[in-house]
Amino acid sequence: MKLLEERIQKDGVVKKGNVLKVDSFINHQMDVDLFNAMGEEFKRLFADHPIDKILTIEASGIGIACIVAQHFHVPVVFAKKSQSINLDGESYVTKVESFTHKRVYDVIVSKKYLNEGEHILIIDDFLANGCAVNGLIDLIQNAGALVEGVGIAIEKGFQVGGQLLREKGIRVESLAIVESMNDETGEIFFRAQEHQS
Amino acid sequence: MKLLEERIQKDGVVKKGNVLKVDSFINHQMDVDLFNAMGEEFKRLFADHPIDKILTIEASGIGIACIVAQHFHVPVVFAKKSQSINLDGESYVTKVESFTHKRVYDVIVSKKYLNEGEHILIIDDFLANGCAVNGLIDLIQNAGALVEGVGIAIEKGFQVGGQLLREKGIRVESLAIVESMNDETGEIFFRAQEHQS
């Protein structure tokens, strides 16, 4: 998606260790107009998929997922990252490793909000090693629901998450796929995606 | 706001210990159409206030804040609940006590995203003791920005947070104020608010 790639070129900051900071418009301060353009593009890309619900994971996926959901006219469910006393007993639980925070945490969804046979679109801000997305897929499969696809804002194409998901036959649409970055020059190179706007 | 009160009557669940569960439409599964109606009402209520930015706190405030922001045409910033290695060094930090999780945590906003003189609207899903909102006000004041108001989905009117904020002269608009709940009958009583839709 050219609009997102251009914004990453303009406002993204490349840091050592293959870190791409987009916290001025994606995951700390959030540009809701940009999220709306992303929602329109996801709707176009997944137009041939029946979508009953959007699933994301706290925290930075929630804003994008809610704006995107307006284009699909479906509710959003966000998976929680640790047991909360406000959750009822009956939950689907899986474990996810966070490279950002260097720890393993439980990811939880109430059984009431993922149902057998539902068609689910996963939305998240980043895809790198795929740990979070694989955790969400695990929850969906535990519920007997169906993974219709995965919609990502920014994929790190040089990490394995996206490739492994696509090899499993899962439809993954990342609106910007970073092929490489240079923290000395600040350059960011994207994978060409002719089917996207 | 009648629409929200009716939804709470219909889908809210009263639990022992003055717990009101609204996780089927507010803070686990999210009804984005309802959030849009809430955004329209907040825009009407804060029409005479200049708003440059919306500030919320992860995680359950983010979805409402993003949808509400569309009605104000401003960006959203969400405060983070613990130090993340993805945050730059330069942040405003305050401490907030969580009654839900029974612990104290750091709440952080990058100095880049709260600026002197900005007019800020705080948005969150719940107001009870006011700890989270007071933490956000602290961050805004540290930045030399201005608290234009506080917009809350559900206030527990029998706890002190809302009263203390209003006594300080802060404009607080809660779309539903619960005066009392009965966990045996499931009854929920709301404070009358004639100025709301």
Tab-separated table of C-alpha atoms in Angstrom:
chain	number	residue	atom	x	y	z
A	1	MET	CA	0.000	0.000	0.000
A	2	LYS	CA	1.806	3.049	-1.322
A	3	LEU	CA	0.266	5.450	1.211
A	4	LEU	CA	1.590	3.423	4.156
A	5	GLU	CA	5.015	2.820	2.556
A	6	GLU	CA	5.400	6.542	1.938
A	7	ARG	CA	4.425	7.320	5.519
A	8	ILE	CA	6.951	4.788	6.848
A	9	GLN	CA	9.649	6.348	4.636
A	10	LYS	CA	8.721	9.804	5.930
A	11	ASP	CA	8.113	9.182	9.647
A	12	GLY	CA	9.547	5.741	10.440
A	13	VAL	CA	12.894	5.637	12.232
A	14	VAL	CA	15.356	2.771	11.747
A	15	LYS	CA	17.245	1.792	14.883
A	16	LYS	CA	20.023	-0.705	15.501
A	17	GLY	CA	18.992	-4.345	15.768
A	18	ASN	CA	16.412	-4.172	12.937
A	19	VAL	CA	14.058	-2.049	15.015
A	20	LEU	CA	11.634	0.098	13.026
A	21	LYS	CA	9.999	2.769	15.143
A	22	VAL	CA	6.610	3.933	13.893
A	23	ASP	CA	5.338	5.231	17.192
A	24	SER	CA	4.501	8.674	15.801
A	25	PHE	CA	1.606	7.288	13.725
A	26	ILE	CA	0.985	3.565	14.452
A	27	ASN	CA	1.634	2.290	17.951
A	28	HIS	CA	1.892	5.111	20.483
A	29	GLN	CA	0.476	8.148	18.720
A	30	MET	CA	-2.120	6.874	16.223
A	31	ASP	CA	-3.154	8.482	12.918
A	32	VAL	CA	-6.788	7.461	12.682
A	33	ASP	CA	-7.171	8.801	9.119
A	34	LEU	CA	-4.341	6.511	8.011
A	35	PHE	CA	-6.008	3.591	9.839
A	36	ASN	CA	-9.179	4.324	7.874
A	37	ALA	CA	-7.305	4.165	4.577
A	38	MET	CA	-5.815	0.858	5.737
A	39	GLY	CA	-9.298	-0.415	6.606
A	40	GLU	CA	-10.531	0.419	3.118
A	41	GLU	CA	-7.589	-1.483	1.581
A	42	PHE	CA	-8.102	-4.542	3.832
A	43	LYS	CA	-11.784	-4.568	2.853
A	44	ARG	CA	-10.780	-4.537	-0.838
A	45	LEU	CA	-8.153	-7.277	-0.341
A	46	PHE	CA	-10.469	-9.567	1.677
A	47	ALA	CA	-13.627	-8.737	-0.302
A	48	ASP	CA	-14.085	-12.387	-1.337
A	49	HIS	CA	-13.858	-13.661	2.255
A	50	PRO	CA	-16.842	-13.899	4.604
A	51	ILE	CA	-15.773	-12.154	7.825
A	52	ASP	CA	-17.856	-12.455	11.016
A	53	LYS	CA	-15.421	-10.980	13.488
A	54	ILE	CA	-12.019	-9.347	13.792
A	55	LEU	CA	-9.548	-10.693	16.359
A	56	THR	CA	-6.535	-8.728	17.550
A	57	ILE	CA	-4.244	-8.635	20.576
A	58	GLU	CA	-3.667	-5.887	23.093
A	59	ALA	CA	-2.449	-3.237	23.062
A	60	SER	CA	-1.281	-1.734	19.784
A	61	GLY	CA	-3.494	-3.903	17.562
A	62	ILE	CA	-6.712	-2.591	19.104
A	63	GLY	CA	-6.865	0.837	17.501
A	64	ILE	CA	-6.229	-0.438	13.978
A	65	ALA	CA	-8.654	-3.341	14.462
A	66	CYS	CA	-11.496	-1.052	15.598
A	67	ILE	CA	-11.091	1.342	12.683
A	68	VAL	CA	-10.731	-1.550	10.210
A	69	ALA	CA	-13.869	-3.212	11.656
A	70	GLN	CA	-15.982	-0.270	10.505
A	71	HIS	CA	-15.242	-1.303	6.913
A	72	PHE	CA	-16.407	-4.891	7.562
A	73	HIS	CA	-19.333	-4.009	9.885
A	74	VAL	CA	-18.304	-6.658	12.423
A	75	PRO	CA	-17.345	-6.603	16.125
A	76	VAL	CA	-13.744	-6.732	17.337
A	77	VAL	CA	-12.410	-9.043	20.028
A	78	PHE	CA	-9.026	-8.365	21.558
A	79	ALA	CA	-7.029	-11.134	23.182
A	80	LYS	CA	-5.643	-10.208	26.598
A	81	LYS	CA	-2.045	-10.731	27.536
A	82	SER	CA	-2.385	-12.006	31.084
A	83	GLN	CA	-5.047	-13.366	33.376
A	84	SER	CA	-7.302	-10.595	34.656
A	85	ILE	CA	-9.656	-11.048	37.582
A	86	ASN	CA	-12.338	-9.397	35.431
A	87	LEU	CA	-12.316	-12.421	33.098
A	88	ASP	CA	-14.697	-15.277	33.767
A	89	GLY	CA	-13.204	-18.717	34.261
A	90	GLU	CA	-14.055	-20.017	30.821
A	91	SER	CA	-11.331	-18.834	28.459
A	92	TYR	CA	-9.166	-20.118	25.639
A	93	VAL	CA	-5.519	-19.701	26.617
A	94	THR	CA	-2.265	-20.032	24.705
A	95	LYS	CA	1.333	-18.968	25.296
A	96	VAL	CA	3.132	-16.356	23.204
A	97	GLU	CA	6.774	-15.323	23.282
A	98	SER	CA	7.448	-11.592	22.994
A	99	PHE	CA	10.770	-10.650	21.455
A	100	THR	CA	10.156	-6.987	22.280
A	101	HIS	CA	9.665	-7.641	25.969
A	102	LYS	CA	11.792	-10.792	26.124
A	103	ARG	CA	9.282	-12.915	27.973
A	104	VAL	CA	6.536	-15.495	27.535
A	105	TYR	CA	2.994	-14.510	28.440
A	106	ASP	CA	-0.462	-16.077	28.423
A	107	VAL	CA	-2.864	-14.872	25.751
A	108	ILE	CA	-6.508	-15.254	26.639
A	109	VAL	CA	-9.902	-14.934	24.975
A	110	SER	CA	-13.203	-15.625	26.703
A	111	LYS	CA	-14.954	-18.649	25.181
A	112	LYS	CA	-18.068	-16.478	24.823
A	113	TYR	CA	-16.442	-14.345	22.114
A	114	LEU	CA	-14.954	-16.978	19.785
A	115	ASN	CA	-17.516	-19.456	18.497
A	116	GLU	CA	-17.455	-22.626	16.425
A	117	GLY	CA	-17.833	-21.931	12.720
A	118	GLU	CA	-17.176	-18.177	12.895
A	119	HIS	CA	-15.029	-16.694	10.129
A	120	ILE	CA	-12.269	-14.644	11.744
A	121	LEU	CA	-9.947	-11.997	10.300
A	122	ILE	CA	-6.829	-11.398	12.398
A	123	ILE	CA	-5.569	-7.793	12.437
A	124	ASP	CA	-2.314	-6.599	14.005
A	125	ASP	CA	0.178	-3.774	13.609
A	126	PHE	CA	3.381	-5.827	13.170
A	127	LEU	CA	4.353	-9.269	11.871
A	128	ALA	CA	7.944	-10.390	12.486
A	129	ASN	CA	8.486	-13.876	13.890
A	130	GLY	CA	4.753	-14.467	13.892
A	131	CYS	CA	4.495	-15.418	17.546
A	132	ALA	CA	1.485	-13.220	18.303
A	133	VAL	CA	-0.387	-14.221	15.122
A	134	ASN	CA	0.313	-17.910	15.723
A	135	GLY	CA	-1.046	-17.525	19.237
A	136	LEU	CA	-4.244	-15.959	17.881
A	137	ILE	CA	-4.581	-18.763	15.289
A	138	ASP	CA	-4.224	-21.268	18.116
A	139	LEU	CA	-7.078	-19.594	20.030
A	140	ILE	CA	-9.288	-19.525	16.904
A	141	GLN	CA	-8.646	-23.209	16.199
A	142	ASN	CA	-9.311	-24.131	19.834
A	143	ALA	CA	-12.719	-22.502	19.419
A	144	GLY	CA	-13.454	-24.419	16.211
A	145	ALA	CA	-13.621	-21.110	14.347
A	146	LEU	CA	-12.021	-20.454	10.949
A	147	VAL	CA	-9.024	-18.257	10.123
A	148	GLU	CA	-10.133	-16.350	7.013
A	149	GLY	CA	-6.966	-14.342	6.822
A	150	VAL	CA	-4.394	-12.161	8.497
A	151	GLY	CA	-4.194	-8.411	7.878
A	152	ILE	CA	-1.004	-6.711	9.035
A	153	ALA	CA	0.102	-3.092	8.827
A	154	ILE	CA	3.871	-3.697	8.665
A	155	GLU	CA	5.608	-7.029	8.042
A	156	LYS	CA	9.316	-7.492	8.545
A	157	GLY	CA	9.896	-9.561	5.406
A	158	PHE	CA	13.383	-10.546	6.520
A	159	GLN	CA	11.929	-12.439	9.497
A	160	VAL	CA	10.199	-15.785	9.081
A	161	GLY	CA	6.686	-15.142	10.413
A	162	GLY	CA	4.984	-14.181	7.151
A	163	GLN	CA	6.658	-16.904	5.102
A	164	LEU	CA	5.708	-19.659	7.556
A	165	LEU	CA	2.069	-18.518	7.658
A	166	ARG	CA	1.827	-18.374	3.847
A	167	GLU	CA	3.406	-21.822	3.554
A	168	LYS	CA	0.588	-23.135	5.749
A	169	GLY	CA	-1.870	-21.768	3.186
A	170	ILE	CA	-3.041	-18.835	5.294
A	171	ARG	CA	-3.937	-15.689	3.381
A	172	VAL	CA	-1.656	-12.970	4.765
A	173	GLU	CA	-1.941	-9.382	3.540
A	174	SER	CA	0.673	-6.989	4.900
A	175	LEU	CA	0.169	-3.418	3.713
A	176	ALA	CA	3.917	-2.787	3.823
A	177	ILE	CA	6.579	-5.511	3.735
A	178	VAL	CA	10.015	-4.270	4.750
A	179	GLU	CA	12.684	-6.271	2.900
A	180	SER	CA	15.638	-4.546	4.532
A	181	MET	CA	16.586	-1.501	6.551
A	182	ASN	CA	19.824	0.372	7.118
A	183	ASP	CA	20.190	1.987	10.518
A	184	GLU	CA	23.169	4.077	9.349
A	185	THR	CA	21.528	5.680	6.299
A	186	GLY	CA	17.939	5.325	7.538
A	187	GLU	CA	16.990	3.645	4.241
A	188	ILE	CA	13.991	1.297	4.152
A	189	PHE	CA	13.333	-1.044	1.204
A	190	PHE	CA	9.904	-2.561	0.571
A	191	ARG	CA	8.828	-5.719	-1.256
A	192	ALA	CA	6.869	-4.938	-4.433
A	193	GLN	CA	3.176	-5.906	-4.121
A	194	GLU	CA	1.433	-5.269	-7.450
A	195	HIS	CA	-2.006	-6.396	-6.229
A	196	GLN	CA	-2.137	-3.670	-3.577
A	197	SER	CA	-3.143	-0.044	-4.010
B	1	MET	CA	-26.758	8.648	27.070
B	2	LYS	CA	-29.893	6.533	26.809
B	3	LEU	CA	-28.461	4.209	24.132
B	4	LEU	CA	-25.537	3.205	26.365
B	5	GLU	CA	-27.682	2.894	29.512
B	6	GLU	CA	-30.089	0.613	27.675
B	7	ARG	CA	-27.219	-1.509	26.392
B	8	ILE	CA	-25.755	-1.815	29.901
B	9	GLN	CA	-29.210	-2.842	31.225
B	10	LYS	CA	-29.485	-5.435	28.453
B	11	ASP	CA	-25.958	-6.888	28.283
B	12	GLY	CA	-24.149	-5.758	31.441
B	13	VAL	CA	-23.741	-8.322	34.212
B	14	VAL	CA	-23.587	-7.328	37.884
B	15	LYS	CA	-21.181	-9.398	39.969
B	16	LYS	CA	-20.416	-9.425	43.663
B	17	GLY	CA	-18.099	-6.678	44.928
B	18	ASN	CA	-19.660	-3.940	42.767
B	19	VAL	CA	-18.185	-5.415	39.587
B	20	LEU	CA	-20.032	-4.521	36.378
B	21	LYS	CA	-19.039	-6.756	33.477
B	22	VAL	CA	-19.498	-5.158	30.054
B	23	ASP	CA	-16.995	-7.321	28.223
B	24	SER	CA	-19.502	-8.397	25.566
B	25	PHE	CA	-19.593	-4.897	24.035
B	26	ILE	CA	-17.015	-2.563	25.669
B	27	ASN	CA	-13.771	-4.047	26.916
B	28	HIS	CA	-13.133	-7.500	25.460
B	29	GLN	CA	-15.547	-7.812	22.553
B	30	MET	CA	-16.131	-4.294	21.214
B	31	ASP	CA	-19.234	-2.946	19.476
B	32	VAL	CA	-17.761	-0.402	17.108
B	33	ASP	CA	-21.180	0.964	16.058
B	34	LEU	CA	-21.912	1.760	19.712
B	35	PHE	CA	-18.478	3.432	20.019
B	36	ASN	CA	-19.387	5.602	17.021
B	37	ALA	CA	-22.622	6.713	18.677
B	38	MET	CA	-20.588	7.516	21.796
B	39	GLY	CA	-18.119	9.515	19.680
B	40	GLU	CA	-20.954	11.576	18.234
B	41	GLU	CA	-22.266	12.317	21.741
B	42	PHE	CA	-18.799	13.280	23.075
B	43	LYS	CA	-18.387	15.630	20.098
B	44	ARG	CA	-21.722	17.257	20.938
B	45	LEU	CA	-20.877	17.524	24.654
B	46	PHE	CA	-17.383	18.965	24.077
B	47	ALA	CA	-18.356	21.093	21.047
B	48	ASP	CA	-17.315	24.316	22.788
B	49	HIS	CA	-13.855	22.979	23.692
B	50	PRO	CA	-10.834	23.195	21.375
B	51	ILE	CA	-9.397	19.654	21.202
B	52	ASP	CA	-5.973	18.998	19.638
B	53	LYS	CA	-5.460	15.421	20.747
B	54	ILE	CA	-7.118	12.548	22.576
B	55	LEU	CA	-5.193	10.776	25.347
B	56	THR	CA	-6.156	7.345	26.644
B	57	ILE	CA	-4.489	4.442	28.439
B	58	GLU	CA	-3.927	0.907	27.277
B	59	ALA	CA	-5.627	-1.390	26.729
B	60	SER	CA	-9.402	-1.066	26.839
B	61	GLY	CA	-9.456	2.708	26.319
B	62	ILE	CA	-7.740	2.482	22.927
B	63	GLY	CA	-10.647	1.215	20.826
B	64	ILE	CA	-13.112	3.793	22.125
B	65	ALA	CA	-10.539	6.590	21.827
B	66	CYS	CA	-9.763	5.769	18.168
B	67	ILE	CA	-13.419	5.677	17.143
B	68	VAL	CA	-14.173	8.858	19.138
B	69	ALA	CA	-11.171	10.609	17.524
B	70	GLN	CA	-12.822	10.337	14.112
B	71	HIS	CA	-15.499	12.753	15.348
B	72	PHE	CA	-12.868	15.306	16.469
B	73	HIS	CA	-10.419	14.775	13.544
B	74	VAL	CA	-7.436	14.565	15.890
B	75	PRO	CA	-4.761	11.933	16.622
B	76	VAL	CA	-4.907	9.589	19.611
B	77	VAL	CA	-2.046	8.915	22.009
B	78	PHE	CA	-2.240	5.980	24.362
B	79	ALA	CA	-0.246	5.906	27.579
B	80	LYS	CA	1.633	2.657	28.134
B	81	LYS	CA	1.460	0.729	31.357
B	82	SER	CA	5.078	-0.305	31.789
B	83	GLN	CA	8.480	0.524	30.411
B	84	SER	CA	8.953	-0.987	26.951
B	85	ILE	CA	12.337	-1.263	25.266
B	86	ASN	CA	10.684	0.189	22.151
B	87	LEU	CA	10.192	3.513	23.948
B	88	ASP	CA	12.882	6.167	23.642
B	89	GLY	CA	14.448	7.461	26.835
B	90	GLU	CA	12.534	10.718	26.925
B	91	SER	CA	9.149	9.983	28.485
B	92	TYR	CA	6.736	11.447	31.011
B	93	VAL	CA	6.136	8.862	33.736
B	94	THR	CA	3.665	8.637	36.597
B	95	LYS	CA	2.452	5.881	38.918
B	96	VAL	CA	-1.089	4.505	38.885
B	97	GLU	CA	-2.714	2.057	41.276
B	98	SER	CA	-4.940	-0.567	39.653
B	99	PHE	CA	-7.737	-1.890	41.843
B	100	THR	CA	-8.619	-4.497	39.224
B	101	HIS	CA	-5.131	-5.952	39.159
B	102	LYS	CA	-4.227	-4.965	42.737
B	103	ARG	CA	-0.861	-3.438	41.883
B	104	VAL	CA	0.920	-0.169	41.131
B	105	TYR	CA	2.357	0.334	37.664
B	106	ASP	CA	4.214	3.013	35.746
B	107	VAL	CA	2.255	4.901	33.111
B	108	ILE	CA	4.368	6.379	30.353
B	109	VAL	CA	3.978	8.758	27.411
B	110	SER	CA	6.793	9.786	25.116
B	111	LYS	CA	7.579	13.500	25.455
B	112	LYS	CA	7.270	13.760	21.668
B	113	TYR	CA	3.519	13.151	21.782
B	114	LEU	CA	2.385	15.530	24.537
B	115	ASN	CA	3.353	19.129	23.895
B	116	GLU	CA	3.129	22.406	25.804
B	117	GLY	CA	-0.089	24.274	25.138
B	118	GLU	CA	-1.941	21.359	23.497
B	119	HIS	CA	-5.604	20.963	24.409
B	120	ILE	CA	-6.176	17.361	25.458
B	121	LEU	CA	-9.380	15.343	25.835
B	122	ILE	CA	-8.983	12.234	28.005
B	123	ILE	CA	-11.081	9.239	26.940
B	124	ASP	CA	-11.445	5.981	28.882
B	125	ASP	CA	-13.945	3.162	29.287
B	126	PHE	CA	-14.384	3.258	33.094
B	127	LEU	CA	-14.114	5.808	35.880
B	128	ALA	CA	-14.240	4.488	39.450
B	129	ASN	CA	-11.620	5.711	41.910
B	130	GLY	CA	-10.124	7.875	39.197
B	131	CYS	CA	-6.586	6.528	39.521
B	132	ALA	CA	-6.039	6.062	35.782
B	133	VAL	CA	-7.533	9.454	34.858
B	134	ASN	CA	-5.525	11.213	37.567
B	135	GLY	CA	-2.383	9.570	36.195
B	136	LEU	CA	-3.193	10.850	32.699
B	137	ILE	CA	-3.859	14.364	34.073
B	138	ASP	CA	-0.474	14.221	35.787
B	139	LEU	CA	1.231	13.352	32.470
B	140	ILE	CA	-0.619	16.181	30.666
B	141	GLN	CA	0.340	18.728	33.335
B	142	ASN	CA	3.972	17.535	33.281
B	143	ALA	CA	3.971	18.339	29.565
B	144	GLY	CA	2.513	21.807	30.110
B	145	ALA	CA	-0.525	20.767	28.077
B	146	LEU	CA	-4.137	21.549	29.031
B	147	VAL	CA	-6.831	19.135	30.216
B	148	GLU	CA	-9.905	20.211	28.222
B	149	GLY	CA	-12.081	17.479	29.644
B	150	VAL	CA	-12.595	13.840	30.470
B	151	GLY	CA	-14.961	11.618	28.462
B	152	ILE	CA	-15.880	8.308	30.072
B	153	ALA	CA	-18.133	5.514	28.875
B	154	ILE	CA	-19.219	4.206	32.304
B	155	GLU	CA	-18.716	5.947	35.642
B	156	LYS	CA	-19.298	4.191	38.948
B	157	GLY	CA	-21.061	7.101	40.631
B	158	PHE	CA	-20.831	5.425	44.041
B	159	GLN	CA	-17.020	5.660	43.926
B	160	VAL	CA	-15.217	8.953	44.451
B	161	GLY	CA	-13.255	9.436	41.196
B	162	GLY	CA	-15.824	11.492	39.286
B	163	GLN	CA	-16.753	13.683	42.242
B	164	LEU	CA	-13.122	14.531	43.060
B	165	LEU	CA	-12.387	15.453	39.428
B	166	ARG	CA	-15.479	17.685	39.178
B	167	GLU	CA	-14.594	19.389	42.482
B	168	LYS	CA	-11.251	20.327	40.911
B	169	GLY	CA	-13.193	22.078	38.140
B	170	ILE	CA	-12.474	19.472	35.461
B	171	ARG	CA	-15.249	18.931	32.935
B	172	VAL	CA	-16.147	15.224	33.199
B	173	GLU	CA	-18.768	13.707	30.902
B	174	SER	CA	-19.670	10.099	31.636
B	175	LEU	CA	-22.167	8.670	29.168
B	176	ALA	CA	-23.610	6.390	31.847
B	177	ILE	CA	-23.261	6.975	35.602
B	178	VAL	CA	-24.167	3.931	37.673
B	179	GLU	CA	-25.615	5.054	41.040
B	180	SER	CA	-26.077	1.569	42.417
B	181	MET	CA	-26.186	-2.091	41.415
B	182	ASN	CA	-27.690	-5.174	42.978
B	183	ASP	CA	-25.802	-8.403	42.304
B	184	GLU	CA	-28.726	-10.524	43.527
B	185	THR	CA	-31.430	-9.039	41.292
B	186	GLY	CA	-29.069	-7.811	38.561
B	187	GLU	CA	-30.649	-4.334	38.782
B	188	ILE	CA	-28.613	-1.303	37.683
B	189	PHE	CA	-29.699	2.270	38.543
B	190	PHE	CA	-28.341	5.269	36.624
B	191	ARG	CA	-27.977	8.928	37.602
B	192	ALA	CA	-30.284	11.184	35.574
B	193	GLN	CA	-28.356	13.412	33.120
B	194	GLU	CA	-30.786	15.755	31.385
B	195	HIS	CA	-28.146	17.440	29.209
B	196	GLN	CA	-27.231	14.146	27.497
B	197	SER	CA	-28.987	12.486	24.604
